[in-house]
CSV table of C-alpha atoms in Angstrom, one decimal:
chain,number,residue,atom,x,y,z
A,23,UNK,CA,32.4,-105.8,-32.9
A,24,UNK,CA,33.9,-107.3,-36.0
A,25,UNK,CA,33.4,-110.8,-37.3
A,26,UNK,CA,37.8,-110.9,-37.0
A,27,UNK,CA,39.6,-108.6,-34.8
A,28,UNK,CA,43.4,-108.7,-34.7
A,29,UNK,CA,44.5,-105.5,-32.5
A,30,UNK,CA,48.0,-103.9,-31.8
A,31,UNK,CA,49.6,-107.7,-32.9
A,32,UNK,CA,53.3,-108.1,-32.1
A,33,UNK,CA,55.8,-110.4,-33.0
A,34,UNK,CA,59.1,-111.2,-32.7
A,35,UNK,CA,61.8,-113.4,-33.7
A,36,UNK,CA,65.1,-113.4,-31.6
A,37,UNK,CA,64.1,-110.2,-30.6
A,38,UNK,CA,64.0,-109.2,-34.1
A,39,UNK,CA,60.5,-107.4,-34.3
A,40,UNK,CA,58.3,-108.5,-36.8
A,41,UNK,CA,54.8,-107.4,-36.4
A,42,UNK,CA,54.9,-103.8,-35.3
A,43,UNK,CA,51.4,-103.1,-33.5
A,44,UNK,CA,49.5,-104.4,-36.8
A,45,UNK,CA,45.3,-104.3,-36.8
A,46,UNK,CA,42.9,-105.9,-39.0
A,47,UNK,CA,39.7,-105.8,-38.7
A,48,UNK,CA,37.3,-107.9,-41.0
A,49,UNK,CA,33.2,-108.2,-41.8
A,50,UNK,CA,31.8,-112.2,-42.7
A,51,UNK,CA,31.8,-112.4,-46.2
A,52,UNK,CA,34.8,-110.0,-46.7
A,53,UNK,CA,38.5,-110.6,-49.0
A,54,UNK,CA,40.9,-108.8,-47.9
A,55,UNK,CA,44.1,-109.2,-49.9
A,56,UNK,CA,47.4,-108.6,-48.1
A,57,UNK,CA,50.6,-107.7,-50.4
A,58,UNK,CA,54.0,-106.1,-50.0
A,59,UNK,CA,57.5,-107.7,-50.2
A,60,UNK,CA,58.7,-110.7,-49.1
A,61,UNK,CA,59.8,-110.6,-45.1
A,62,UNK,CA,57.0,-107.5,-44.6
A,63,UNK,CA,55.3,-109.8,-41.8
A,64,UNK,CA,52.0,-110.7,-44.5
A,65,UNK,CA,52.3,-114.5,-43.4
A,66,UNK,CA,53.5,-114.0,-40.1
A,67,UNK,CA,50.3,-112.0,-39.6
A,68,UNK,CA,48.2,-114.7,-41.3
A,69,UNK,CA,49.8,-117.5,-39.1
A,70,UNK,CA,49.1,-115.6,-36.0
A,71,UNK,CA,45.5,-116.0,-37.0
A,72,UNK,CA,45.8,-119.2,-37.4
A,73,UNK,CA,47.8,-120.4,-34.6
A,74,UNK,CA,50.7,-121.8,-36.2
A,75,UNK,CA,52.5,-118.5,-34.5
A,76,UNK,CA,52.0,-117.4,-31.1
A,77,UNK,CA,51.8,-113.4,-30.7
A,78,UNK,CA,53.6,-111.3,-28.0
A,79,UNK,CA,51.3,-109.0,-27.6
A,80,UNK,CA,48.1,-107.5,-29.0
A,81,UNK,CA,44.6,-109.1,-29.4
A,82,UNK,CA,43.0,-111.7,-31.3
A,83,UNK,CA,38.9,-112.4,-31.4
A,84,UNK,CA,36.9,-114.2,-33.5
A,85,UNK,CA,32.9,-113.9,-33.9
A,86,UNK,CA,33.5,-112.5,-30.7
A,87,UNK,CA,35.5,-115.3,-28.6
A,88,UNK,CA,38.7,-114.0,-27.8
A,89,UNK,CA,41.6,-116.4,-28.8
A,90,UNK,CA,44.7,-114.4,-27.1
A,91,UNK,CA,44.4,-110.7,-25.4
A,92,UNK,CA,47.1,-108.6,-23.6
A,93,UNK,CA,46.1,-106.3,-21.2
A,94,UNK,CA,48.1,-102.7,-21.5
A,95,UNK,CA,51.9,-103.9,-22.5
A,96,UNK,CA,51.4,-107.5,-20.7
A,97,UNK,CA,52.2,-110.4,-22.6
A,98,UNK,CA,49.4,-111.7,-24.9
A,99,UNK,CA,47.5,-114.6,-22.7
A,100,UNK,CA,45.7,-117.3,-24.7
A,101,UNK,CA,42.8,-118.9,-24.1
A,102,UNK,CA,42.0,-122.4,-22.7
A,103,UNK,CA,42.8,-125.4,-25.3
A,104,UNK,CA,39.1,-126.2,-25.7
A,105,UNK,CA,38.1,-122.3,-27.1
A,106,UNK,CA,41.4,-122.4,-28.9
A,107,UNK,CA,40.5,-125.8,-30.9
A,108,UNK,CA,37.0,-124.4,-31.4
A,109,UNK,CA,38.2,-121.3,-33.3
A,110,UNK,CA,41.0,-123.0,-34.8
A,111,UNK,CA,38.1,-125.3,-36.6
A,112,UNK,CA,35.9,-122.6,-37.8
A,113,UNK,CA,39.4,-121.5,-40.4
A,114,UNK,CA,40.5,-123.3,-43.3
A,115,UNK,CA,44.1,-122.6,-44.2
A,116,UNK,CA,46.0,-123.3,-47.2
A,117,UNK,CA,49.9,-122.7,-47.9
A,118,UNK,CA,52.6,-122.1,-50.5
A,119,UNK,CA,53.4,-126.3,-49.9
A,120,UNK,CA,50.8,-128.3,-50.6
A,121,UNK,CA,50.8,-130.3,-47.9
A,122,UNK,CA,49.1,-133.1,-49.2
A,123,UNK,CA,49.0,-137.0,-47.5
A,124,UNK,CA,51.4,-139.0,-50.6
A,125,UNK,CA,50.2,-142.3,-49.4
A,126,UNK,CA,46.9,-141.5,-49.9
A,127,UNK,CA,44.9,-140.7,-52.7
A,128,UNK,CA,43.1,-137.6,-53.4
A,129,UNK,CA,39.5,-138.8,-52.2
A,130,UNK,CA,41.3,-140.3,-48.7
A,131,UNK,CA,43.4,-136.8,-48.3
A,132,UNK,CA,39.6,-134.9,-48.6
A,133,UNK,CA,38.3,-137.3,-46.1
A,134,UNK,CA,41.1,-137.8,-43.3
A,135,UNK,CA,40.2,-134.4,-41.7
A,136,UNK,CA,36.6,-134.7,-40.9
A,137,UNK,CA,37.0,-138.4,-39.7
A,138,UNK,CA,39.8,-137.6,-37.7
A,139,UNK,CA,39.0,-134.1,-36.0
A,140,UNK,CA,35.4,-134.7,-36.1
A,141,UNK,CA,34.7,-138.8,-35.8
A,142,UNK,CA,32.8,-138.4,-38.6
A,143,UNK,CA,31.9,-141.7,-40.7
A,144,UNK,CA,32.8,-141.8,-44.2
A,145,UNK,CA,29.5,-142.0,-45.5
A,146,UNK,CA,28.3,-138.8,-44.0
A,147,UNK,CA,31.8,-137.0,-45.6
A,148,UNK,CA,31.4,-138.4,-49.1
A,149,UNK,CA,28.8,-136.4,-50.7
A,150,UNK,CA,30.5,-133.2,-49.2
A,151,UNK,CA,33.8,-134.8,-50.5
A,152,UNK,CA,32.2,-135.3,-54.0
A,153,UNK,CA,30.8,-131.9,-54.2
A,154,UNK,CA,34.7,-130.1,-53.5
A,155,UNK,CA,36.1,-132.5,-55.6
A,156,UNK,CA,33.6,-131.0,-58.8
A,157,UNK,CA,33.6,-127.8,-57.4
A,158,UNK,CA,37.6,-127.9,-57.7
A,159,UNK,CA,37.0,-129.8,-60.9
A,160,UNK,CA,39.0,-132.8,-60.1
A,161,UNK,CA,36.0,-135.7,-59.2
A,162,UNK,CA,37.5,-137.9,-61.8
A,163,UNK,CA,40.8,-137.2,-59.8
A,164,UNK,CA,39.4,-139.3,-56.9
A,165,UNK,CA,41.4,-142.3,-56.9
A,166,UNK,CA,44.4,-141.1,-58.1
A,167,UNK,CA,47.5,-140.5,-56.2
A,168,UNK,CA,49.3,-136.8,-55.4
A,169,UNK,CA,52.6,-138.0,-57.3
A,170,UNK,CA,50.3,-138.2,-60.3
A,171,UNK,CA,48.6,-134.4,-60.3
A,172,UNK,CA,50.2,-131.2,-61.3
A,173,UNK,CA,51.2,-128.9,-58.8
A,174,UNK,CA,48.2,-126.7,-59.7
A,175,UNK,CA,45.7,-130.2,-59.5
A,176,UNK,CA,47.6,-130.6,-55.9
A,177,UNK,CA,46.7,-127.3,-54.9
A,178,UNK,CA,43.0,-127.3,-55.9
A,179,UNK,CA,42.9,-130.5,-53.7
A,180,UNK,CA,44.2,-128.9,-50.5
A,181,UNK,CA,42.0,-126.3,-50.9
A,182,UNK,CA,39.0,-129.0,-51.2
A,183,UNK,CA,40.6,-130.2,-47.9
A,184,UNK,CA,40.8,-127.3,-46.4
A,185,UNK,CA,36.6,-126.9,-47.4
A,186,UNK,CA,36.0,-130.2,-45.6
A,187,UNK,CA,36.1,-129.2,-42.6
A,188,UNK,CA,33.1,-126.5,-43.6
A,189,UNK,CA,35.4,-123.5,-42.2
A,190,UNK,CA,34.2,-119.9,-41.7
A,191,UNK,CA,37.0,-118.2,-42.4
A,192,UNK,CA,39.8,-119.0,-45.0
A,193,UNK,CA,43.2,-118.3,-45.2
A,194,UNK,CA,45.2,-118.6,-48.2
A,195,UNK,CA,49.6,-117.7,-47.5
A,196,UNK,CA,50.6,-117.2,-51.4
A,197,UNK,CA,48.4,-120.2,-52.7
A,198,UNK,CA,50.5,-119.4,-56.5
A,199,UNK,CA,54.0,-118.9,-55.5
A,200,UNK,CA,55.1,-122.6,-55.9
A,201,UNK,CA,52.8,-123.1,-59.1
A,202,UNK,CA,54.2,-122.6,-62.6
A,203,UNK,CA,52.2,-119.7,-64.4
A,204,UNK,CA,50.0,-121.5,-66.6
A,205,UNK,CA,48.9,-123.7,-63.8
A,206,UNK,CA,48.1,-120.5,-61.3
A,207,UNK,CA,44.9,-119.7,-63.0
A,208,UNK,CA,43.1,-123.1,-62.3
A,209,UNK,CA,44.0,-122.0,-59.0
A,210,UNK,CA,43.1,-118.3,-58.8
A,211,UNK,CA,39.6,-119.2,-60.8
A,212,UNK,CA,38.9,-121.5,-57.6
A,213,UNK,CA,39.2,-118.6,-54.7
A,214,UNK,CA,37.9,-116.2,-56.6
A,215,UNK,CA,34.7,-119.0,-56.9
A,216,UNK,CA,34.9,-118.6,-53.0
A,217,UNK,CA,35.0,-115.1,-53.2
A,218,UNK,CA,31.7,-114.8,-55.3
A,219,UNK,CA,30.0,-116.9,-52.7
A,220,UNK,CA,30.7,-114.8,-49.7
A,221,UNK,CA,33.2,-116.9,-48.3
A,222,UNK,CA,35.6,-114.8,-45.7
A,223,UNK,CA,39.3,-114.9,-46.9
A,224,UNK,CA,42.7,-113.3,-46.5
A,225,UNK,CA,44.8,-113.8,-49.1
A,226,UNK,CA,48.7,-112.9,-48.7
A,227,UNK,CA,49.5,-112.9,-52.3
A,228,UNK,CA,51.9,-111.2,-55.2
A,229,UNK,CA,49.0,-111.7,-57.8
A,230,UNK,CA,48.5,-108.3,-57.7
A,231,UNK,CA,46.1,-108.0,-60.6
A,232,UNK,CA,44.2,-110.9,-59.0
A,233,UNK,CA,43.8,-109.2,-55.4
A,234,UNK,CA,42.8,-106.2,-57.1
A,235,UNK,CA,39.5,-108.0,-59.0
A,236,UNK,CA,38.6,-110.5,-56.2
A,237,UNK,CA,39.2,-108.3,-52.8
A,238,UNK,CA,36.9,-105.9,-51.2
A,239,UNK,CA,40.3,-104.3,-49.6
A,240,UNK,CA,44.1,-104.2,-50.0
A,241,UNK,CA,46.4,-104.1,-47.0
A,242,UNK,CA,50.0,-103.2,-48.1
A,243,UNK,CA,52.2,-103.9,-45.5
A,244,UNK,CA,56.1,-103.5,-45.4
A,245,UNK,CA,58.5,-103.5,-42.4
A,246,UNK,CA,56.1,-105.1,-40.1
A,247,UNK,CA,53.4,-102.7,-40.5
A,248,UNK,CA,50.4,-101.4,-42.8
A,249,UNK,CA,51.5,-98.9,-45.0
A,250,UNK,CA,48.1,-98.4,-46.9
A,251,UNK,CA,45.1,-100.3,-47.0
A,252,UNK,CA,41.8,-99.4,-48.8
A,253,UNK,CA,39.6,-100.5,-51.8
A,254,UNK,CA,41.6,-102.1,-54.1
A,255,UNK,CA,40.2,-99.2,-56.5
A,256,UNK,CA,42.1,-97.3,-54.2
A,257,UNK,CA,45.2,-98.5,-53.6
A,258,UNK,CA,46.4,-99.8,-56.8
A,259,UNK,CA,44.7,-96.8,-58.8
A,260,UNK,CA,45.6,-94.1,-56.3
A,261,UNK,CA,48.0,-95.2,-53.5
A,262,UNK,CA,48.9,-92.4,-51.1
A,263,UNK,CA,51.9,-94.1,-49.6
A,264,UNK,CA,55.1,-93.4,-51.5
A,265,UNK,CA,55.8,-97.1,-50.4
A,266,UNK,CA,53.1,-98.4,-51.9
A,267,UNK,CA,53.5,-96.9,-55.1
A,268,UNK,CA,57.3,-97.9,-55.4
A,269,UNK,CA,56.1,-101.3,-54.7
A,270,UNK,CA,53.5,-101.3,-57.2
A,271,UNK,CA,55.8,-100.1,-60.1
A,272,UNK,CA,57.8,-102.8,-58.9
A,273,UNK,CA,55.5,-105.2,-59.6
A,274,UNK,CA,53.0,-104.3,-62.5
């Protein structure tokens, strides 16, 4: 079995499907990069992982603990809350937004997490806290406030946050797309850090040039299924799907 298994996932929204049967399945240490155009189901898909969305049907598992199966066409049945906030703290997740705590400063937004979810003391969390913060580059940032960072300093923050918690698996929904240009590199030069150290990641992003160097696979998805997916070798030097390759002129 897979380290992540996501089979036959469906989704709906006022009956509106949205996830059409979609099927990942993902080795520890892999990047897997999703892209296709907006409203293809990419973040849906990432959310269901997640749990910010519950699916309809289909099959979610984790290191091998299921989080939600269906059996046949049955409704998808979750597990209990306990294995549900066990899995939910082995994944990291950061979003367009970034989410971050204004009335604290950037050291207290690292450290609320881990104290919070996992009565830890602050002592214990602040040499793990130091070593994101210079890792992300932004230690001297410590005592500042959000108001006072740029929006990519804000993101390289949440994705420190996201670290504390010492997650297995993260999941990035278009880290860049609020950023200006110039300030999505900072960003970009920080996953693809995680990438080089084996960390497990999907990435739903329109950075196409960035999922093709960092990921170990491409899934192209549009209308609420996978059109393509293979090296990124693969699908952005040779796609197969006429989709794909209309997208891709689209976008490079």
């Amino acid at each position: 079995m897979s380290f992540i298994e996501m089979k036959h996932i469906e989704k709906s929204f006022d009956g509106t499907p949205v996830l059409k049967a979609v099927s990942l399945a993902m080795e520890k240490g892999e990047v897997v990069a999703m892209i296709g155009p907006s409203g293809s189901g990419k973040s849906t898909f990432l959310r269901c992982l997640g749990q910010l969305e519950i699916i309809d049907g289909g099959s979610i598992c984790v290191d091998g603990t299921y989080l939600a199966k269906s059996e046949g066409t049955a409704k998808a049945v979750y597990a209990d809350k306990a294995t549900q906030q066990q899995l939910l703290l082995r994944m990291g997740m950061v979003f367009q937004q970034f989410n971050l705590f204004p009335h604290m400063t950037v050291l207290d937004n690292i450290l609320i997490a881990p104290k919070m979810v996992k009565g830890m003391k602050e002592a214990d969390i602040l040499p793990t806290a130091e070593r994101l913060l210079k890792k992300v580059g932004l230690w001297d940032k410590r005592d500042v406030y959000p108001s006072r960072l740029s929006g990519g300093q804000k993101q390289r923050v949440a994705i420190a946050r996201a670290l504390a918690m010492n997650p297995d698996i993260m999941l990035f929904d278009e880290p860049t797309s609020a950023l200006d240009p110039e300030l999505t590199g900072e960003v970009l030069r920080t996953i693809k850090q995680l990438a080089e150290e084996h960390m497990t990641m999907i990435i739903v992003t329109h950075e196409m040039a960035f999922a093709r160097e960092v990921a170990d696979r491409v899934i192209f998805m549009a209308d609420g299924i996978i059109q393509e997916e293979g090296t990124a070798d693969e699908v952005f030097g040779a796609p197969k799907s006429p989709r794909t390759k209309a997208f891709l002129d689209s976008m490079l």
